[in-house]
């Protein structure tokens, strides 16, 4: 939301970068569609891209897939408030293992 005119290009670039280092991509909201598109255009398997409508839908995608030792990167505009998603995951899954980033 803060990218203004650079939003489309920025989201495509983030998607391409995610395709190079990720096993799963979950985007949240229609504003993140360019991230999913960028990943698929970069060769990321479309079956590993989940475009969630909102935070609750993203939680539904993540809950059954996250395992101990997984690394989850949450990138978002402050307006999307994905910090609430992180808080819910912490509540449901417990604190990170010793030595892990918070």
PDB file of N, CA, C and O in Angstrom, residues 47-97:
ATOM      1  N   UNK A  47       0.718 -24.748  -8.181  1.00  0.00           N
ATOM      2  CA  UNK A  47       0.054 -25.528  -7.151  1.00  0.00           C
ATOM      3  C   UNK A  47       0.572 -25.251  -5.753  1.00  0.00           C
ATOM      4  O   UNK A  47      -0.051 -25.638  -4.766  1.00  0.00           O
ATOM      5  N   UNK A  48       1.705 -24.583  -5.664  1.00  0.00           N
ATOM      6  CA  UNK A  48       2.273 -24.227  -4.363  1.00  0.00           C
ATOM      7  C   UNK A  48       2.011 -22.759  -4.019  1.00  0.00           C
ATOM      8  O   UNK A  48       2.557 -22.238  -3.064  1.00  0.00           O
ATOM      9  N   UNK A  49       1.174 -22.100  -4.814  1.00  0.00           N
ATOM     10  CA  UNK A  49       0.782 -20.713  -4.565  1.00  0.00           C
ATOM     11  C   UNK A  49      -0.660 -20.709  -4.077  1.00  0.00           C
ATOM     12  O   UNK A  49      -1.545 -21.284  -4.715  1.00  0.00           O
ATOM     13  N   UNK A  50      -0.880 -20.089  -2.936  1.00  0.00           N
ATOM     14  CA  UNK A  50      -2.221 -19.987  -2.374  1.00  0.00           C
ATOM     15  C   UNK A  50      -2.555 -18.515  -2.218  1.00  0.00           C
ATOM     16  O   UNK A  50      -1.866 -17.804  -1.479  1.00  0.00           O
ATOM     17  N   UNK A  51      -3.589 -18.077  -2.885  1.00  0.00           N
ATOM     18  CA  UNK A  51      -4.017 -16.683  -2.800  1.00  0.00           C
ATOM     19  C   UNK A  51      -5.187 -16.608  -1.822  1.00  0.00           C
ATOM     20  O   UNK A  51      -6.326 -16.888  -2.174  1.00  0.00           O
ATOM     21  N   UNK A  52      -4.884 -16.265  -0.585  1.00  0.00           N
ATOM     22  CA  UNK A  52      -5.891 -16.192   0.473  1.00  0.00           C
ATOM     23  C   UNK A  52      -6.611 -14.854   0.409  1.00  0.00           C
ATOM     24  O   UNK A  52      -5.996 -13.814   0.187  1.00  0.00           O
ATOM     25  N   UNK A  53      -7.888 -14.901   0.643  1.00  0.00           N
ATOM     26  CA  UNK A  53      -8.705 -13.691   0.606  1.00  0.00           C
ATOM     27  C   UNK A  53      -8.397 -12.749   1.761  1.00  0.00           C
ATOM     28  O   UNK A  53      -8.413 -11.529   1.615  1.00  0.00           O
ATOM     29  N   UNK A  54      -8.095 -13.334   2.934  1.00  0.00           N
ATOM     30  CA  UNK A  54      -7.847 -12.528   4.128  1.00  0.00           C
ATOM     31  C   UNK A  54      -6.957 -13.304   5.102  1.00  0.00           C
ATOM     32  O   UNK A  54      -6.524 -14.416   4.808  1.00  0.00           O
ATOM     33  N   UNK A  55      -6.709 -12.715   6.277  1.00  0.00           N
ATOM     34  CA  UNK A  55      -5.827 -13.346   7.261  1.00  0.00           C
ATOM     35  C   UNK A  55      -6.352 -14.700   7.714  1.00  0.00           C
ATOM     36  O   UNK A  55      -5.589 -15.647   7.891  1.00  0.00           O
ATOM     37  N   UNK A  56      -7.649 -14.805   7.936  1.00  0.00           N
ATOM     38  CA  UNK A  56      -8.223 -16.075   8.382  1.00  0.00           C
ATOM     39  C   UNK A  56      -8.012 -17.168   7.343  1.00  0.00           C
ATOM     40  O   UNK A  56      -7.670 -18.305   7.682  1.00  0.00           O
ATOM     41  N   UNK A  57      -8.212 -16.833   6.091  1.00  0.00           N
ATOM     42  CA  UNK A  57      -7.999 -17.815   5.023  1.00  0.00           C
ATOM     43  C   UNK A  57      -6.522 -18.203   4.951  1.00  0.00           C
ATOM     44  O   UNK A  57      -6.187 -19.369   4.706  1.00  0.00           O
ATOM     45  N   UNK A  58      -5.631 -17.245   5.177  1.00  0.00           N
ATOM     46  CA  UNK A  58      -4.196 -17.553   5.184  1.00  0.00           C
ATOM     47  C   UNK A  58      -3.865 -18.487   6.340  1.00  0.00           C
ATOM     48  O   UNK A  58      -3.079 -19.435   6.180  1.00  0.00           O
ATOM     49  N   UNK A  59      -4.453 -18.263   7.492  1.00  0.00           N
ATOM     50  CA  UNK A  59      -4.252 -19.164   8.630  1.00  0.00           C
ATOM     51  C   UNK A  59      -4.715 -20.574   8.289  1.00  0.00           C
ATOM     52  O   UNK A  59      -4.053 -21.558   8.628  1.00  0.00           O
ATOM     53  N   UNK A  60      -5.843 -20.676   7.604  1.00  0.00           N
ATOM     54  CA  UNK A  60      -6.368 -21.985   7.218  1.00  0.00           C
ATOM     55  C   UNK A  60      -5.411 -22.713   6.279  1.00  0.00           C
ATOM     56  O   UNK A  60      -5.309 -23.936   6.321  1.00  0.00           O
ATOM     57  N   UNK A  61      -4.710 -21.965   5.439  1.00  0.00           N
ATOM     58  CA  UNK A  61      -3.723 -22.568   4.536  1.00  0.00           C
ATOM     59  C   UNK A  61      -2.482 -22.984   5.319  1.00  0.00           C
ATOM     60  O   UNK A  61      -1.931 -24.075   5.118  1.00  0.00           O
ATOM     61  N   UNK A  62      -2.038 -22.128   6.228  1.00  0.00           N
ATOM     62  CA  UNK A  62      -0.776 -22.361   6.932  1.00  0.00           C
ATOM     63  C   UNK A  62      -0.861 -23.423   8.026  1.00  0.00           C
ATOM     64  O   UNK A  62       0.079 -24.210   8.192  1.00  0.00           O
ATOM     65  N   UNK A  63      -1.936 -23.426   8.783  1.00  0.00           N
ATOM     66  CA  UNK A  63      -2.038 -24.328   9.946  1.00  0.00           C
ATOM     67  C   UNK A  63      -1.632 -25.770   9.626  1.00  0.00           C
ATOM     68  O   UNK A  63      -0.807 -26.337  10.328  1.00  0.00           O
ATOM     69  N   UNK A  64      -2.217 -26.399   8.631  1.00  0.00           N
ATOM     70  CA  UNK A  64      -1.877 -27.817   8.410  1.00  0.00           C
ATOM     71  C   UNK A  64      -0.517 -28.034   7.754  1.00  0.00           C
ATOM     72  O   UNK A  64      -0.048 -29.165   7.660  1.00  0.00           O
ATOM     73  N   UNK A  65       0.117 -26.975   7.304  1.00  0.00           N
ATOM     74  CA  UNK A  65       1.360 -27.122   6.552  1.00  0.00           C
ATOM     75  C   UNK A  65       2.620 -26.814   7.360  1.00  0.00           C
ATOM     76  O   UNK A  65       3.690 -27.300   7.027  1.00  0.00           O
ATOM     77  N   UNK A  66       2.511 -25.987   8.372  1.00  0.00           N
ATOM     78  CA  UNK A  66       3.694 -25.593   9.138  1.00  0.00           C
ATOM     79  C   UNK A  66       4.150 -26.719  10.056  1.00  0.00           C
ATOM     80  O   UNK A  66       3.343 -27.356  10.733  1.00  0.00           O
ATOM     81  N   UNK A  67       5.439 -26.936  10.048  1.00  0.00           N
ATOM     82  CA  UNK A  67       6.051 -27.979  10.866  1.00  0.00           C
ATOM     83  C   UNK A  67       7.193 -27.384  11.678  1.00  0.00           C
ATOM     84  O   UNK A  67       7.761 -26.354  11.310  1.00  0.00           O
ATOM     85  N   UNK A  68       7.568 -28.054  12.734  1.00  0.00           N
ATOM     86  CA  UNK A  68       8.695 -27.628  13.547  1.00  0.00           C
ATOM     87  C   UNK A  68       9.925 -27.475  12.658  1.00  0.00           C
ATOM     88  O   UNK A  68      10.205 -28.342  11.822  1.00  0.00           O
ATOM     89  N   UNK A  69      10.621 -26.366  12.805  1.00  0.00           N
ATOM     90  CA  UNK A  69      11.819 -26.102  12.016  1.00  0.00           C
ATOM     91  C   UNK A  69      11.564 -25.313  10.750  1.00  0.00           C
ATOM     92  O   UNK A  69      12.502 -24.854  10.107  1.00  0.00           O
ATOM     93  N   UNK A  70      10.306 -25.147  10.362  1.00  0.00           N
ATOM     94  CA  UNK A  70       9.993 -24.346   9.183  1.00  0.00           C
ATOM     95  C   UNK A  70      10.333 -22.884   9.436  1.00  0.00           C
ATOM     96  O   UNK A  70      10.273 -22.406  10.576  1.00  0.00           O
ATOM     97  N   UNK A  71      10.652 -22.191   8.381  1.00  0.00           N
ATOM     98  CA  UNK A  71      10.895 -20.757   8.437  1.00  0.00           C
ATOM     99  C   UNK A  71       9.768 -20.080   7.687  1.00  0.00           C
ATOM    100  O   UNK A  71       9.456 -20.450   6.553  1.00  0.00           O
ATOM    101  N   UNK A  72       9.156 -19.113   8.309  1.00  0.00           N
ATOM    102  CA  UNK A  72       8.043 -18.385   7.720  1.00  0.00           C
ATOM    103  C   UNK A  72       8.421 -16.919   7.623  1.00  0.00           C
ATOM    104  O   UNK A  72       8.753 -16.287   8.634  1.00  0.00           O
ATOM    105  N   UNK A  73       8.400 -16.389   6.428  1.00  0.00           N
ATOM    106  CA  UNK A  73       8.638 -14.966   6.214  1.00  0.00           C
ATOM    107  C   UNK A  73       7.291 -14.308   5.960  1.00  0.00           C
ATOM    108  O   UNK A  73       6.539 -14.751   5.095  1.00  0.00           O
ATOM    109  N   UNK A  74       6.994 -13.280   6.734  1.00  0.00           N
ATOM    110  CA  UNK A  74       5.761 -12.526   6.560  1.00  0.00           C
ATOM    111  C   UNK A  74       6.147 -11.140   6.095  1.00  0.00           C
ATOM    112  O   UNK A  74       6.831 -10.407   6.797  1.00  0.00           O
ATOM    113  N   UNK A  75       5.716 -10.802   4.882  1.00  0.00           N
ATOM    114  CA  UNK A  75       6.015  -9.503   4.288  1.00  0.00           C
ATOM    115  C   UNK A  75       4.695  -8.865   3.911  1.00  0.00           C
ATOM    116  O   UNK A  75       3.883  -9.502   3.242  1.00  0.00           O
ATOM    117  N   UNK A  76       4.480  -7.664   4.384  1.00  0.00           N
ATOM    118  CA  UNK A  76       3.201  -7.021   4.068  1.00  0.00           C
ATOM    119  C   UNK A  76       3.252  -5.538   4.362  1.00  0.00           C
ATOM    120  O   UNK A  76       4.072  -5.066   5.138  1.00  0.00           O
ATOM    121  N   UNK A  77       2.316  -4.855   3.765  1.00  0.00           N
ATOM    122  CA  UNK A  77       2.059  -3.470   4.114  1.00  0.00           C
ATOM    123  C   UNK A  77       1.476  -3.445   5.521  1.00  0.00           C
ATOM    124  O   UNK A  77       0.771  -4.369   5.936  1.00  0.00           O
ATOM    125  N   UNK A  78       1.747  -2.424   6.266  1.00  0.00           N
ATOM    126  CA  UNK A  78       1.151  -2.297   7.601  1.00  0.00           C
ATOM    127  C   UNK A  78      -0.371  -2.279   7.511  1.00  0.00           C
ATOM    128  O   UNK A  78      -1.062  -2.727   8.417  1.00  0.00           O
ATOM    129  N   UNK A  79      -0.901  -1.791   6.397  1.00  0.00           N
ATOM    130  CA  UNK A  79      -2.351  -1.727   6.230  1.00  0.00           C
ATOM    131  C   UNK A  79      -3.023  -3.083   6.187  1.00  0.00           C
ATOM    132  O   UNK A  79      -4.210  -3.210   6.485  1.00  0.00           O
ATOM    133  N   UNK A  80      -2.291  -4.120   5.845  1.00  0.00           N
ATOM    134  CA  UNK A  80      -2.854  -5.473   5.785  1.00  0.00           C
ATOM    135  C   UNK A  80      -2.868  -6.105   7.177  1.00  0.00           C
ATOM    136  O   UNK A  80      -3.621  -7.018   7.452  1.00  0.00           O
ATOM    137  N   UNK A  81      -2.044  -5.593   8.068  1.00  0.00           N
ATOM    138  CA  UNK A  81      -2.000  -5.998   9.481  1.00  0.00           C
ATOM    139  C   UNK A  81      -1.718  -7.488   9.657  1.00  0.00           C
ATOM    140  O   UNK A  81      -2.354  -8.167  10.458  1.00  0.00           O
ATOM    141  N   UNK A  82      -0.720  -7.995   8.938  1.00  0.00           N
ATOM    142  CA  UNK A  82      -0.375  -9.403   9.085  1.00  0.00           C
ATOM    143  C   UNK A  82       0.333  -9.694  10.399  1.00  0.00           C
ATOM    144  O   UNK A  82       0.546 -10.852  10.742  1.00  0.00           O
ATOM    145  N   UNK A  83       0.639  -8.652  11.169  1.00  0.00           N
ATOM    146  CA  UNK A  83       1.159  -8.895  12.507  1.00  0.00           C
ATOM    147  C   UNK A  83       0.138  -9.670  13.333  1.00  0.00           C
ATOM    148  O   UNK A  83       0.493 -10.483  14.180  1.00  0.00           O
ATOM    149  N   UNK A  84      -1.151  -9.484  13.030  1.00  0.00           N
ATOM    150  CA  UNK A  84      -2.198 -10.242  13.719  1.00  0.00           C
ATOM    151  C   UNK A  84      -2.137 -11.724  13.332  1.00  0.00           C
ATOM    152  O   UNK A  84      -2.374 -12.596  14.163  1.00  0.00           O
ATOM    153  N   UNK A  85      -1.809 -12.004  12.090  1.00  0.00           N
ATOM    154  CA  UNK A  85      -1.627 -13.383  11.645  1.00  0.00           C
ATOM    155  C   UNK A  85      -0.467 -14.020  12.404  1.00  0.00           C
ATOM    156  O   UNK A  85      -0.567 -15.146  12.898  1.00  0.00           O
ATOM    157  N   UNK A  86       0.635 -13.303  12.527  1.00  0.00           N
ATOM    158  CA  UNK A  86       1.801 -13.806  13.263  1.00  0.00           C
ATOM    159  C   UNK A  86       1.439 -14.061  14.720  1.00  0.00           C
ATOM    160  O   UNK A  86       1.788 -15.099  15.284  1.00  0.00           O
ATOM    161  N   UNK A  87       0.708 -13.139  15.329  1.00  0.00           N
ATOM    162  CA  UNK A  87       0.285 -13.315  16.721  1.00  0.00           C
ATOM    163  C   UNK A  87      -0.557 -14.579  16.876  1.00  0.00           C
ATOM    164  O   UNK A  87      -0.363 -15.351  17.822  1.00  0.00           O
ATOM    165  N   UNK A  88      -1.484 -14.805  15.950  1.00  0.00           N
ATOM    166  CA  UNK A  88      -2.337 -16.006  16.018  1.00  0.00           C
ATOM    167  C   UNK A  88      -1.515 -17.274  15.864  1.00  0.00           C
ATOM    168  O   UNK A  88      -1.725 -18.250  16.577  1.00  0.00           O
ATOM    169  N   UNK A  89      -0.575 -17.267  14.930  1.00  0.00           N
ATOM    170  CA  UNK A  89       0.275 -18.446  14.755  1.00  0.00           C
ATOM    171  C   UNK A  89       1.092 -18.719  16.015  1.00  0.00           C
ATOM    172  O   UNK A  89       1.243 -19.870  16.433  1.00  0.00           O
ATOM    173  N   UNK A  90       1.603 -17.677  16.633  1.00  0.00           N
ATOM    174  CA  UNK A  90       2.365 -17.852  17.880  1.00  0.00           C
ATOM    175  C   UNK A  90       1.483 -18.439  18.975  1.00  0.00           C
ATOM    176  O   UNK A  90       1.908 -19.315  19.725  1.00  0.00           O
ATOM    177  N   UNK A  91       0.252 -17.943  19.075  1.00  0.00           N
ATOM    178  CA  UNK A  91      -0.680 -18.453  20.084  1.00  0.00           C
ATOM    179  C   UNK A  91      -0.981 -19.929  19.847  1.00  0.00           C
ATOM    180  O   UNK A  91      -0.997 -20.733  20.777  1.00  0.00           O
ATOM    181  N   UNK A  92      -1.220 -20.281  18.594  1.00  0.00           N
ATOM    182  CA  UNK A  92      -1.647 -21.636  18.268  1.00  0.00           C
ATOM    183  C   UNK A  92      -0.499 -22.640  18.221  1.00  0.00           C
ATOM    184  O   UNK A  92      -0.671 -23.802  18.589  1.00  0.00           O
ATOM    185  N   UNK A  93       0.661 -22.202  17.776  1.00  0.00           N
ATOM    186  CA  UNK A  93       1.772 -23.127  17.580  1.00  0.00           C
ATOM    187  C   UNK A  93       2.805 -23.078  18.692  1.00  0.00           C
ATOM    188  O   UNK A  93       3.696 -23.920  18.748  1.00  0.00           O
ATOM    189  N   UNK A  94       2.724 -22.079  19.532  1.00  0.00           N
ATOM    190  CA  UNK A  94       3.685 -21.947  20.610  1.00  0.00           C
ATOM    191  C   UNK A  94       4.860 -21.089  20.190  1.00  0.00           C
ATOM    192  O   UNK A  94       4.982 -20.682  19.037  1.00  0.00           O
ATOM    193  N   UNK A  95       5.752 -20.838  21.144  1.00  0.00           N
ATOM    194  CA  UNK A  95       6.911 -19.975  20.845  1.00  0.00           C
ATOM    195  C   UNK A  95       7.880 -20.668  19.900  1.00  0.00           C
ATOM    196  O   UNK A  95       7.892 -21.894  19.799  1.00  0.00           O
ATOM    197  N   UNK A  96       8.702 -19.891  19.202  1.00  0.00           N
ATOM    198  CA  UNK A  96       9.709 -20.494  18.332  1.00  0.00           C
ATOM    199  C   UNK A  96      10.692 -21.319  19.147  1.00  0.00           C
ATOM    200  O   UNK A  96      10.859 -21.082  20.345  1.00  0.00           O
ATOM    201  N   UNK A  97      11.289 -22.283  18.486  1.00  0.00           N
ATOM    202  CA  UNK A  97      12.254 -23.117  19.199  1.00  0.00           C
ATOM    203  C   UNK A  97      13.452 -22.278  19.622  1.00  0.00           C
ATOM    204  O   UNK A  97      13.738 -21.224  19.054  1.00  0.00           O
TER     205      UNK A  97
END
